[in-house]
């Protein structure tokens, strides 16, 4: 499967009379975007705002972050099974509007986290302080259940990103990269001397506000399966996940997975990147056993020499991570696990809720318990009245002057477990 | 798989109380974990992970866990899991217990999340 990703670098986003890309500026007619997003029986009103890197703006609570993309050539559409028909994506040509993101925001439950500061110390922790953000705040009708509200906001975000992505269809990309993964036997034949490496992509799938979808299927109902890495780039995996702001994977991260990009970078040179095994993180222990058995079985069946395993979330997914690692190692396949830590505010406590001696190669993306003070911002998009109750916050988190003292777990993307962050931890 | 639900969440008791066996805990998150630990040591394996969900143990007052109704000879993995979960929960609660004095609307949201998480476990068990 071969995909050419054309990147169009946007330098500014503004509201305008017409929705278009002119030069390096994305103009958005607010009414046209609202029309494209459409109405929902669960949503009372939708507002759209634009914010830029360096603005004194705080967006919170953030639900999802999505990059606008469009299929230019090849089968299917972006977000198959969600807003486009189910068809295998990941081949042909796709255009992406870079430096731009659709951010969905608004309170779904009272303790929901997710802060993006566009400037100041908090901005250093979120990769989404560097994008021009089109923020969609969707307020529910009264008495709407949380799961209906979540589903409605999820769809609104994809529709907004899809509408803006369409603008890129006829543009000439500033940069093109072609990614190719051959069918297994051909790929092995092509690089007989290179170690065969796979990626086990763990998806958070435990229930309301903890879900992920693969081609529209709730991933808690899948058994681990193989995917070409380019399928992710066309939105085959999307987030329905609102908790663990620091270490969940927003849809943007599924589209721009750094582990996949880095493995492609080394593909054909140092390694033979064979493909991706997607798996879940369920509540029920028999599901965890079955899924980790299957990931290990697939790594063996594909004849892998090495595997990178990335986690999403905290706590019980630590058990899935360790089960995957242990069972794959028992097949005599080397593993590296990618995670983050909840090691207490001094960093001295045990980092994960589970452990095994076989997990001897670990990449950490930071300690989510680290405390930070976020200074007041001139403008809030969304609301901060819930901040005392968000993850990593506490009574008195929100001070009178508008500053917030929180653990970095409250910041969207701060310790993302695919490495889509600036933080790391080193052992000396 | 036959199971019983150990819970301190009124919404779980209300929804599943008539159809499934419930053991009600009049206590906090840690009290649920400690009751489950005692049952595991008596030989009953856990069927759902004690730390289900990514909401931290010092944030939500509610916890529901599925336990097997039959004893098993092999409980070592359940023992390790519940003991590690208690260590993790205590670590968070010692940093700051944020479950005291929560607003009513937040309590209801936490009940809903715990209910949805255990519901996904029950759906797998049935």
Coordinates of C-alpha atoms in Angstrom, one line a residue:
Chain A
X1 CA 0.0 0.0 0.0
X2 CA 1.4 3.3 -1.1
X3 CA 0.3 6.8 0.0
X4 CA 1.6 10.2 -1.0
X5 CA 0.9 12.8 1.6
X6 CA 0.9 16.3 0.3
X7 CA 1.5 19.0 2.9
X8 CA 0.1 22.5 2.5
X9 CA 1.7 24.8 5.1
X10 CA -0.8 27.4 6.4
X11 CA 0.6 30.5 8.1
X12 CA -2.6 32.2 9.2
X13 CA -6.3 31.5 9.8
X14 CA -8.9 34.3 9.7
X15 CA -12.6 34.6 9.4
X16 CA -13.6 36.0 6.0
X17 CA -16.4 36.4 3.5
X18 CA -15.5 33.2 1.6
X19 CA -14.1 29.9 2.9
X20 CA -10.9 29.5 0.9
X21 CA -7.1 29.2 1.0
X22 CA -5.4 32.2 -0.5
X23 CA -1.7 32.4 -0.4
X24 CA -0.7 30.9 3.0
X25 CA -3.9 32.1 4.7
X26 CA -7.0 30.0 5.4
X27 CA -10.1 32.1 5.4
X28 CA -13.3 30.7 7.0
X29 CA -16.8 32.0 6.5
X30 CA -18.3 31.1 9.9
X31 CA -21.8 30.5 8.6
X32 CA -20.5 28.1 5.9
X33 CA -18.6 26.1 8.5
X34 CA -21.6 26.0 10.8
X35 CA -23.7 24.9 7.9
X36 CA -21.2 22.1 7.0
X37 CA -21.2 21.0 10.6
X38 CA -25.0 20.8 10.6
X39 CA -27.5 20.4 13.4
X40 CA -27.6 17.8 16.1
X41 CA -30.7 16.9 18.2
X42 CA -28.4 16.9 21.2
X43 CA -26.7 20.3 20.6
X44 CA -28.3 23.6 21.6
X45 CA -25.8 25.9 20.0
X46 CA -22.3 25.9 18.4
X47 CA -19.8 28.7 18.5
X48 CA -16.5 28.9 16.5
X49 CA -13.4 30.8 17.5
X50 CA -9.9 31.1 16.0
X51 CA -6.7 31.3 18.0
X52 CA -3.1 31.5 17.1
X53 CA 0.3 30.5 18.6
X54 CA 1.4 33.3 20.9
X55 CA -2.1 34.5 21.7
X56 CA -2.9 35.1 25.3
X57 CA -5.7 32.5 25.1
X58 CA -6.6 29.4 27.1
X59 CA -8.8 26.7 25.5
X60 CA -10.5 24.4 28.0
X61 CA -11.9 21.8 28.4
X62 CA -10.5 20.3 25.2
X63 CA -12.2 17.2 23.8
X64 CA -10.4 16.3 20.6
X65 CA -7.9 17.8 18.1
X66 CA -8.2 17.0 14.4
X67 CA -6.1 17.9 11.4
X68 CA -8.0 18.8 8.2
X69 CA -7.2 16.3 5.4
X70 CA -8.7 15.3 2.1
X71 CA -8.4 12.3 -0.3
X72 CA -7.2 13.6 -3.6
X73 CA -6.6 10.2 -5.3
X74 CA -7.3 6.6 -4.3
X75 CA -10.2 4.8 -2.7
X76 CA -12.3 6.1 0.2
X77 CA -12.6 9.3 2.1
X78 CA -11.1 10.7 5.3
X79 CA -12.5 9.2 8.6
X80 CA -14.0 6.1 6.9
X81 CA -16.9 4.6 8.8
X82 CA -17.4 7.8 10.8
X83 CA -18.4 10.4 8.2
X84 CA -17.3 8.8 4.9
X85 CA -18.3 5.3 3.6
X86 CA -16.4 2.3 4.9
X87 CA -13.7 1.6 2.4
X88 CA -10.1 0.7 2.9
X89 CA -8.1 3.9 2.9
X90 CA -4.3 4.6 3.0
X91 CA -3.4 4.5 -0.7
X92 CA -3.3 7.1 -3.5
X93 CA -2.9 10.7 -2.5
X94 CA -4.0 12.7 0.5
X95 CA -3.6 16.4 1.2
X96 CA -3.2 17.9 4.7
X97 CA -3.5 21.5 5.9
X98 CA -0.5 21.7 8.2
X99 CA -0.1 24.1 11.2
X100 CA -3.9 24.0 11.5
X101 CA -6.2 22.1 13.8
X102 CA -9.9 21.8 14.6
X103 CA -10.2 21.7 18.4
X104 CA -13.5 20.6 19.9
X105 CA -14.1 22.0 23.4
X106 CA -16.9 22.2 26.0
X107 CA -17.9 20.5 29.1
X108 CA -19.2 16.9 28.7
X109 CA -18.8 15.9 32.3
X110 CA -18.1 18.2 35.2
X111 CA -14.5 17.0 35.8
X112 CA -13.3 16.9 32.3
X113 CA -9.8 18.0 31.7
X114 CA -7.8 19.3 28.7
X115 CA -6.1 22.7 28.7
X116 CA -4.3 24.2 25.8
X117 CA -2.5 27.5 26.5
X118 CA -1.4 29.3 23.4
X119 CA 1.4 31.2 25.2
X120 CA 3.3 31.0 28.5
X121 CA 4.8 28.0 30.3
X122 CA 1.8 25.8 29.6
X123 CA 2.2 26.3 25.9
X124 CA 5.6 24.5 26.1
X125 CA 3.8 21.3 27.2
X126 CA 1.1 21.1 24.5
X127 CA 2.0 20.5 20.9
X128 CA -1.4 22.2 20.0
X129 CA -0.1 25.6 21.2
X130 CA 1.9 25.6 17.9
X131 CA -1.1 25.2 15.6
X132 CA -3.6 27.8 14.4
X133 CA -6.7 26.4 16.1
X134 CA -10.3 26.6 14.9
X135 CA -12.1 25.9 18.1
X136 CA -15.6 24.5 18.0
X137 CA -17.6 24.8 21.2
X138 CA -20.8 22.8 21.1
X139 CA -23.2 23.3 24.0
X140 CA -25.7 20.6 24.7
X141 CA -29.5 20.9 25.1
X142 CA -30.7 20.5 28.6
X143 CA -30.9 16.9 30.0
X144 CA -28.7 15.4 27.2
X145 CA -27.0 12.3 28.4
X146 CA -23.2 12.4 28.5
X147 CA -22.7 9.7 25.9
X148 CA -25.1 11.4 23.4
X149 CA -23.3 14.7 24.0
X150 CA -19.8 13.1 23.4
X151 CA -21.0 11.3 20.2
X152 CA -22.5 14.6 18.9
X153 CA -19.3 16.6 19.6
X154 CA -17.2 13.9 18.1
X155 CA -19.1 14.0 14.8
X156 CA -19.1 17.8 14.8
X157 CA -15.3 17.8 15.0
X158 CA -14.9 15.4 12.1
X159 CA -17.4 17.3 9.9
X160 CA -15.6 20.6 10.6
X161 CA -12.2 19.0 9.8
X162 CA -13.6 17.3 6.7
X163 CA -15.1 20.6 5.4
X164 CA -11.8 22.5 5.8
X165 CA -9.8 19.6 4.4
X166 CA -11.8 19.7 1.2
X167 CA -10.3 23.1 0.5
X168 CA -6.9 21.5 0.1
X169 CA -8.1 19.2 -2.7
X170 CA -7.0 21.4 -5.6
X171 CA -4.0 23.1 -4.0
X172 CA -0.4 22.3 -4.9
X173 CA 1.4 20.9 -1.9
X174 CA 4.5 22.6 -0.5
X175 CA 6.0 19.2 0.3
X176 CA 5.2 15.6 -0.7
X177 CA 6.2 12.5 1.1
X178 CA 5.5 9.0 -0.2
X179 CA 5.1 6.1 2.3
X180 CA 5.0 2.5 1.1
X181 CA 4.4 -0.8 2.9
X182 CA 4.5 -3.9 0.7
X183 CA 2.5 -7.0 1.3
X184 CA 4.3 -9.0 4.0
X185 CA 6.1 -11.6 1.8
X186 CA 7.2 -9.1 -0.8
X187 CA 8.4 -6.8 1.9
X188 CA 10.5 -9.5 3.5
X189 CA 11.9 -10.5 0.1
X190 CA 12.9 -6.9 -0.6
X191 CA 15.0 -6.4 2.5
X192 CA 16.2 -9.8 3.5
X193 CA 19.1 -8.5 5.6
X194 CA 17.2 -6.0 7.7
X195 CA 15.5 -6.7 11.0
X196 CA 11.7 -6.9 10.7
X197 CA 10.0 -4.4 13.0
X198 CA 6.4 -4.0 13.8
X199 CA 4.4 -1.5 15.8
X200 CA 1.7 -2.6 18.4
X201 CA -0.7 0.3 18.6
X202 CA -2.7 0.1 21.9
X203 CA -6.0 2.0 21.8
X204 CA -8.0 3.1 24.9
X205 CA -11.3 1.3 24.8
X206 CA -13.0 1.0 28.2
X207 CA -16.3 2.7 27.9
X208 CA -17.9 6.2 27.9
X209 CA -15.2 8.9 27.4
X210 CA -12.5 6.2 27.0
X211 CA -13.3 4.9 23.5
X212 CA -11.5 4.7 20.1
X213 CA -13.0 3.8 16.8
X214 CA -11.4 1.8 13.9
X215 CA -13.2 2.3 10.6
X216 CA -16.2 3.2 12.7
X217 CA -16.1 0.1 14.9
X218 CA -15.9 0.6 18.6
X219 CA -12.4 -0.8 19.2
X220 CA -13.3 -2.6 22.4
X221 CA -15.2 -5.1 20.2
X222 CA -12.2 -5.9 17.9
X223 CA -9.6 -8.6 18.3
X224 CA -6.1 -7.4 17.4
X225 CA -5.7 -7.0 13.7
X226 CA -3.2 -5.9 11.1
X227 CA -3.3 -2.5 9.5
X228 CA -1.1 -0.8 6.9
X229 CA 0.5 2.3 8.6
X230 CA -0.9 4.7 5.9
X231 CA -4.5 3.8 6.8
X232 CA -4.0 5.8 10.0
X233 CA -2.9 8.8 8.0
X234 CA -6.4 8.8 6.3
X235 CA -8.2 8.8 9.6
X236 CA -9.0 5.1 9.9
X237 CA -8.6 5.5 13.7
X238 CA -10.3 8.3 15.5
X239 CA -10.6 9.3 19.1
X240 CA -13.8 9.2 21.2
X241 CA -11.7 9.7 24.3
X242 CA -12.1 12.6 26.7
X243 CA -10.1 11.6 29.8
X244 CA -6.4 11.5 30.5
X245 CA -5.7 14.7 28.6
X246 CA -2.0 14.4 28.9
X247 CA -1.7 10.9 27.6
X248 CA -4.7 10.1 25.4
X249 CA -4.3 10.1 21.6
X250 CA -6.4 12.9 20.0
X251 CA -7.4 12.1 16.4
X252 CA -4.6 14.5 15.3
X253 CA -2.1 12.1 16.9
X254 CA -3.6 9.1 15.1
X255 CA -3.3 11.0 11.8
X256 CA 0.3 12.1 12.6
X257 CA 1.6 9.2 14.7
X258 CA 5.3 9.9 15.3
X259 CA 6.3 6.3 15.9
X260 CA 4.9 5.4 12.4
X261 CA 6.7 8.4 10.8
X262 CA 10.0 7.5 12.5
X263 CA 9.7 3.9 11.6
X264 CA 9.2 4.9 8.0
X265 CA 12.2 7.1 8.2
X266 CA 14.4 4.1 9.1
X267 CA 12.5 1.7 6.8
X268 CA 14.7 0.2 4.1
X269 CA 17.8 1.6 5.8
X270 CA 18.2 0.3 9.3
X271 CA 15.0 -1.8 9.6
X272 CA 12.2 -3.3 7.6
X273 CA 9.0 -1.7 9.0
X274 CA 6.5 -4.4 8.3
X275 CA 3.3 -2.8 9.6
X276 CA 1.0 -2.1 12.5
X277 CA -1.0 -4.3 14.8
X278 CA -3.8 -2.5 16.5
X279 CA -5.1 -3.7 19.8
X280 CA -7.4 -2.5 22.6
X281 CA -7.3 -1.8 26.4
X282 CA -10.5 -3.3 27.8
X283 CA -11.9 -3.4 31.3
X284 CA -12.6 -7.2 31.4
X285 CA -9.5 -9.2 32.2
X286 CA -10.4 -12.1 29.8
X287 CA -10.4 -9.4 27.1
X288 CA -7.0 -8.3 28.1
X289 CA -5.7 -11.9 28.1
X290 CA -7.2 -12.6 24.7
X291 CA -6.0 -9.4 23.1
X292 CA -2.4 -9.7 24.4
X293 CA -2.4 -13.4 23.3
X294 CA -3.4 -12.3 19.8
X295 CA -0.9 -9.4 19.5
X296 CA 1.9 -11.9 20.5
X297 CA 0.5 -14.5 18.1
X298 CA 0.5 -11.9 15.2
X299 CA 4.0 -10.7 15.9
X300 CA 5.2 -14.3 15.7
X301 CA 3.2 -15.0 12.6
X302 CA 4.6 -12.0 10.8
X303 CA 8.1 -13.2 11.7
X304 CA 9.0 -10.0 13.5
X305 CA 12.4 -9.5 15.1
X306 CA 11.4 -6.4 17.1
X307 CA 8.3 -4.6 18.2
X308 CA 7.5 -1.1 19.5
X309 CA 4.5 -1.0 21.8
X310 CA 2.8 2.3 22.7
X311 CA 0.2 2.7 25.4
X312 CA -2.7 5.1 25.7
X313 CA -4.0 6.3 29.1
X314 CA -3.1 5.3 32.7
X315 CA -3.7 2.6 35.3
X316 CA -5.3 -0.6 33.9
X317 CA -3.8 0.0 30.4
X318 CA -0.4 -0.5 32.2
X319 CA -1.5 -4.1 32.6
X320 CA -2.3 -4.4 28.9
X321 CA 1.1 -2.9 28.1
X322 CA 3.0 -5.3 30.4
X323 CA 0.9 -8.3 29.1
X324 CA 1.8 -7.4 25.5
X325 CA 5.4 -6.8 26.3
X326 CA 5.8 -10.1 28.3
X327 CA 4.0 -12.3 25.8
X328 CA 5.8 -10.9 22.8
X329 CA 9.2 -11.3 24.6
X330 CA 8.2 -14.9 25.3
X331 CA 8.1 -15.4 21.6
X332 CA 11.8 -14.3 21.6
X333 CA 10.9 -11.0 19.9
X334 CA 12.5 -7.9 21.3
X335 CA 10.2 -5.1 22.6
X336 CA 10.5 -1.5 23.4
X337 CA 7.5 0.0 25.3
X338 CA 6.5 3.6 25.1
X339 CA 4.6 5.0 28.1
X340 CA 4.5 7.9 30.6
X341 CA 4.8 8.0 34.3
X342 CA 2.7 8.9 37.4
X343 CA 5.6 8.9 39.7
X344 CA 4.4 11.4 42.3
X345 CA 5.2 15.1 42.5
X346 CA 8.8 14.4 43.3
X347 CA 9.1 11.7 40.6
X348 CA 10.2 9.1 43.2
X349 CA 7.2 6.8 43.4
X350 CA 6.7 3.7 41.2
X351 CA 5.8 5.0 37.7
X352 CA 3.4 2.3 36.4
X353 CA 0.7 0.3 38.0
X354 CA 2.2 -2.9 36.6
X355 CA 5.7 -4.2 35.9
X356 CA 7.7 -7.2 34.7
X357 CA 11.5 -7.9 34.4
X358 CA 11.0 -8.4 30.6
X359 CA 10.0 -4.7 30.2
X360 CA 13.7 -3.8 30.1
X361 CA 13.5 -1.2 27.3
X362 CA 11.2 1.7 28.1
X363 CA 10.7 5.1 26.6
X364 CA 9.1 7.5 29.0
X365 CA 7.3 10.7 27.9
X366 CA 7.4 12.4 31.2
X367 CA 5.9 12.5 34.7
X368 CA 2.2 13.5 34.6
X369 CA 2.2 14.4 38.3
X370 CA 4.6 17.3 37.8
X371 CA 3.1 20.5 39.0
X372 CA 2.9 23.7 37.0
X373 CA 1.5 27.2 37.5
X374 CA -0.4 28.5 34.4
X375 CA -0.6 32.3 34.5
X376 CA -3.8 34.1 33.8
X377 CA -4.8 34.5 30.1
X378 CA -6.6 37.5 28.6
X379 CA -9.2 35.3 26.9
X380 CA -10.8 31.9 27.8
X381 CA -12.4 29.8 25.0
X382 CA -14.7 27.3 26.8
X383 CA -14.8 27.6 30.6
X384 CA -12.5 27.3 33.7
X385 CA -15.2 27.0 36.4
X386 CA -14.6 23.3 36.6
X387 CA -10.8 23.5 37.0
X388 CA -10.7 22.7 40.7
X389 CA -12.2 19.3 39.8
X390 CA -10.2 18.3 36.8
X391 CA -7.5 15.6 36.8
X392 CA -4.4 17.1 38.2
X393 CA -6.3 20.0 39.7
X394 CA -7.4 20.5 43.3
X395 CA -9.4 22.9 45.6
X396 CA -7.8 26.2 45.0
X397 CA -6.3 25.2 41.7
X398 CA -8.1 28.2 40.1
X399 CA -6.8 31.3 41.8
X400 CA -8.6 34.6 42.0
X401 CA -6.2 36.2 39.4
X402 CA -7.2 33.5 36.9
X403 CA -3.9 31.6 37.2
X404 CA -4.1 27.8 37.6
X405 CA -1.9 25.5 39.6
X406 CA -2.2 22.0 38.2
X407 CA -0.4 18.8 37.5
X408 CA 0.7 18.6 33.8
X409 CA -1.8 15.7 33.4
X410 CA -4.4 18.4 32.8
X411 CA -2.6 19.7 29.7
X412 CA -3.7 18.2 26.3
X413 CA -0.9 16.1 24.9
X414 CA 1.7 16.9 27.7
X415 CA 2.9 13.3 28.1
X416 CA 1.5 11.7 25.0
X417 CA 2.6 8.1 24.8
X418 CA 3.4 8.1 21.1
X419 CA 6.1 10.6 21.8
X420 CA 4.2 13.5 20.3
X421 CA 5.7 15.7 23.0
X422 CA 8.8 17.6 24.0
X423 CA 9.1 15.8 27.4
X424 CA 11.2 12.7 28.0
X425 CA 12.9 11.1 30.9
X426 CA 16.5 9.7 31.0
X427 CA 18.2 7.3 33.4
X428 CA 21.7 8.3 34.5
Chain B
X1 CA -19.2 -16.4 33.2
X2 CA -21.0 -16.1 36.6
X3 CA -20.0 -13.0 38.5
X4 CA -21.0 -10.7 41.4
X5 CA -20.5 -6.9 41.3
X6 CA -18.7 -5.3 44.2
X7 CA -19.7 -1.6 44.2
X8 CA -20.2 1.6 46.2
X9 CA -21.9 3.3 43.2
X10 CA -25.7 3.8 43.7
X11 CA -26.2 4.0 39.9
X12 CA -24.7 0.5 39.4
X13 CA -26.8 -0.9 42.2
X14 CA -29.9 0.7 40.7
X15 CA -29.3 -0.6 37.2
X16 CA -27.9 -4.0 37.9
X17 CA -29.3 -4.8 41.3
X18 CA -32.3 -6.8 40.1
X19 CA -30.5 -8.8 37.4
X20 CA -27.2 -9.5 39.0
X21 CA -25.7 -10.3 42.3
X22 CA -24.4 -7.2 44.1
X23 CA -22.2 -6.8 47.1
X24 CA -22.8 -3.3 48.3
X25 CA -19.9 -1.5 50.0
X26 CA -20.7 1.4 52.4
X27 CA -17.4 3.1 52.0
X28 CA -15.0 4.8 49.7
X29 CA -12.9 3.7 46.6
X30 CA -10.2 2.1 48.8
X31 CA -12.9 0.3 50.8
X32 CA -14.1 -1.4 47.6
X33 CA -10.5 -2.4 46.7
X34 CA -9.8 -3.7 50.2
X35 CA -13.0 -5.8 50.2
X36 CA -12.0 -7.3 46.8
X37 CA -8.5 -8.0 48.1
X38 CA -9.9 -10.0 51.0
X39 CA -12.2 -12.0 48.6
X40 CA -9.3 -12.6 46.2
X41 CA -7.2 -14.0 49.1
X42 CA -10.2 -16.3 49.9
X43 CA -9.8 -17.7 46.4
X44 CA -12.2 -15.6 44.2
X45 CA -10.4 -14.2 41.1
X46 CA -11.2 -10.6 39.8
X47 CA -12.8 -10.5 36.4
X48 CA -12.3 -6.8 35.7
X49 CA -9.2 -4.7 36.3
X50 CA -9.5 -2.9 39.7
X51 CA -8.3 0.3 38.1
X52 CA -10.7 0.4 35.2
X53 CA -10.7 3.7 33.3
X54 CA -8.1 6.4 33.3
X55 CA -9.9 8.5 35.9
X56 CA -7.5 8.6 38.9
X57 CA -8.2 6.8 42.2
X58 CA -8.1 10.1 44.1
X59 CA -10.6 11.8 41.8
X60 CA -13.7 9.5 41.7
X61 CA -15.3 8.2 44.9
X62 CA -16.9 5.3 43.0
X63 CA -15.6 1.9 42.1
X64 CA -17.2 -1.2 40.8
X65 CA -15.4 -4.5 40.2
X66 CA -16.6 -7.9 39.0
X67 CA -15.6 -10.9 41.0
X68 CA -15.9 -14.6 40.0
X69 CA -18.6 -16.4 42.0
X70 CA -16.5 -19.6 42.0
X71 CA -13.2 -20.1 43.7
X72 CA -10.1 -20.9 41.6
X73 CA -6.9 -22.6 42.6
X74 CA -4.8 -20.2 40.5
X75 CA -5.3 -16.7 41.9
X76 CA -1.7 -15.4 41.8
X77 CA -2.4 -12.9 39.0
X78 CA -5.5 -11.6 40.8
X79 CA -3.5 -11.2 44.0
X80 CA -0.7 -9.3 42.2
X81 CA -3.3 -7.1 40.4
X82 CA -5.3 -6.1 43.4
X83 CA -2.3 -5.6 45.6
X84 CA -0.6 -3.4 43.0
X85 CA -3.9 -1.5 42.4
X86 CA -4.1 -0.7 46.2
X87 CA -0.6 0.5 46.2
X88 CA -1.3 2.8 43.1
X89 CA -4.6 4.0 44.6
X90 CA -2.9 4.9 47.9
X91 CA -0.2 6.7 46.1
X92 CA -2.7 9.0 44.5
X93 CA -4.9 9.4 47.6
X94 CA -1.8 10.4 49.6
X95 CA -0.9 13.1 47.1
X96 CA -4.3 14.6 47.6
X97 CA -7.8 13.0 48.2
X98 CA -10.0 15.1 46.0
X99 CA -13.2 13.0 46.5
X100 CA -14.2 14.8 49.7
X101 CA -17.0 17.4 49.4
X102 CA -17.6 17.0 45.7
X103 CA -20.6 18.8 44.2
X104 CA -23.7 16.8 43.4
X105 CA -23.4 17.2 39.6
X106 CA -19.8 15.9 39.8
X107 CA -20.9 13.0 41.9
X108 CA -23.5 12.1 39.3
X109 CA -20.9 12.4 36.5
X110 CA -18.5 10.1 38.3
X111 CA -21.3 7.6 38.9
X112 CA -22.1 7.6 35.2
X113 CA -18.5 7.0 34.2
X114 CA -18.1 4.1 36.7
X115 CA -21.4 2.7 35.5
X116 CA -20.4 2.8 31.9
X117 CA -17.0 1.2 32.6
X118 CA -18.5 -1.7 34.6
X119 CA -21.3 -2.0 32.0
X120 CA -18.6 -2.7 29.3
X121 CA -17.1 -5.3 31.6
X122 CA -20.5 -6.9 32.2
X123 CA -21.2 -7.0 28.4
X124 CA -17.9 -8.9 27.9
X125 CA -18.8 -11.3 30.8
X126 CA -22.3 -12.1 29.5

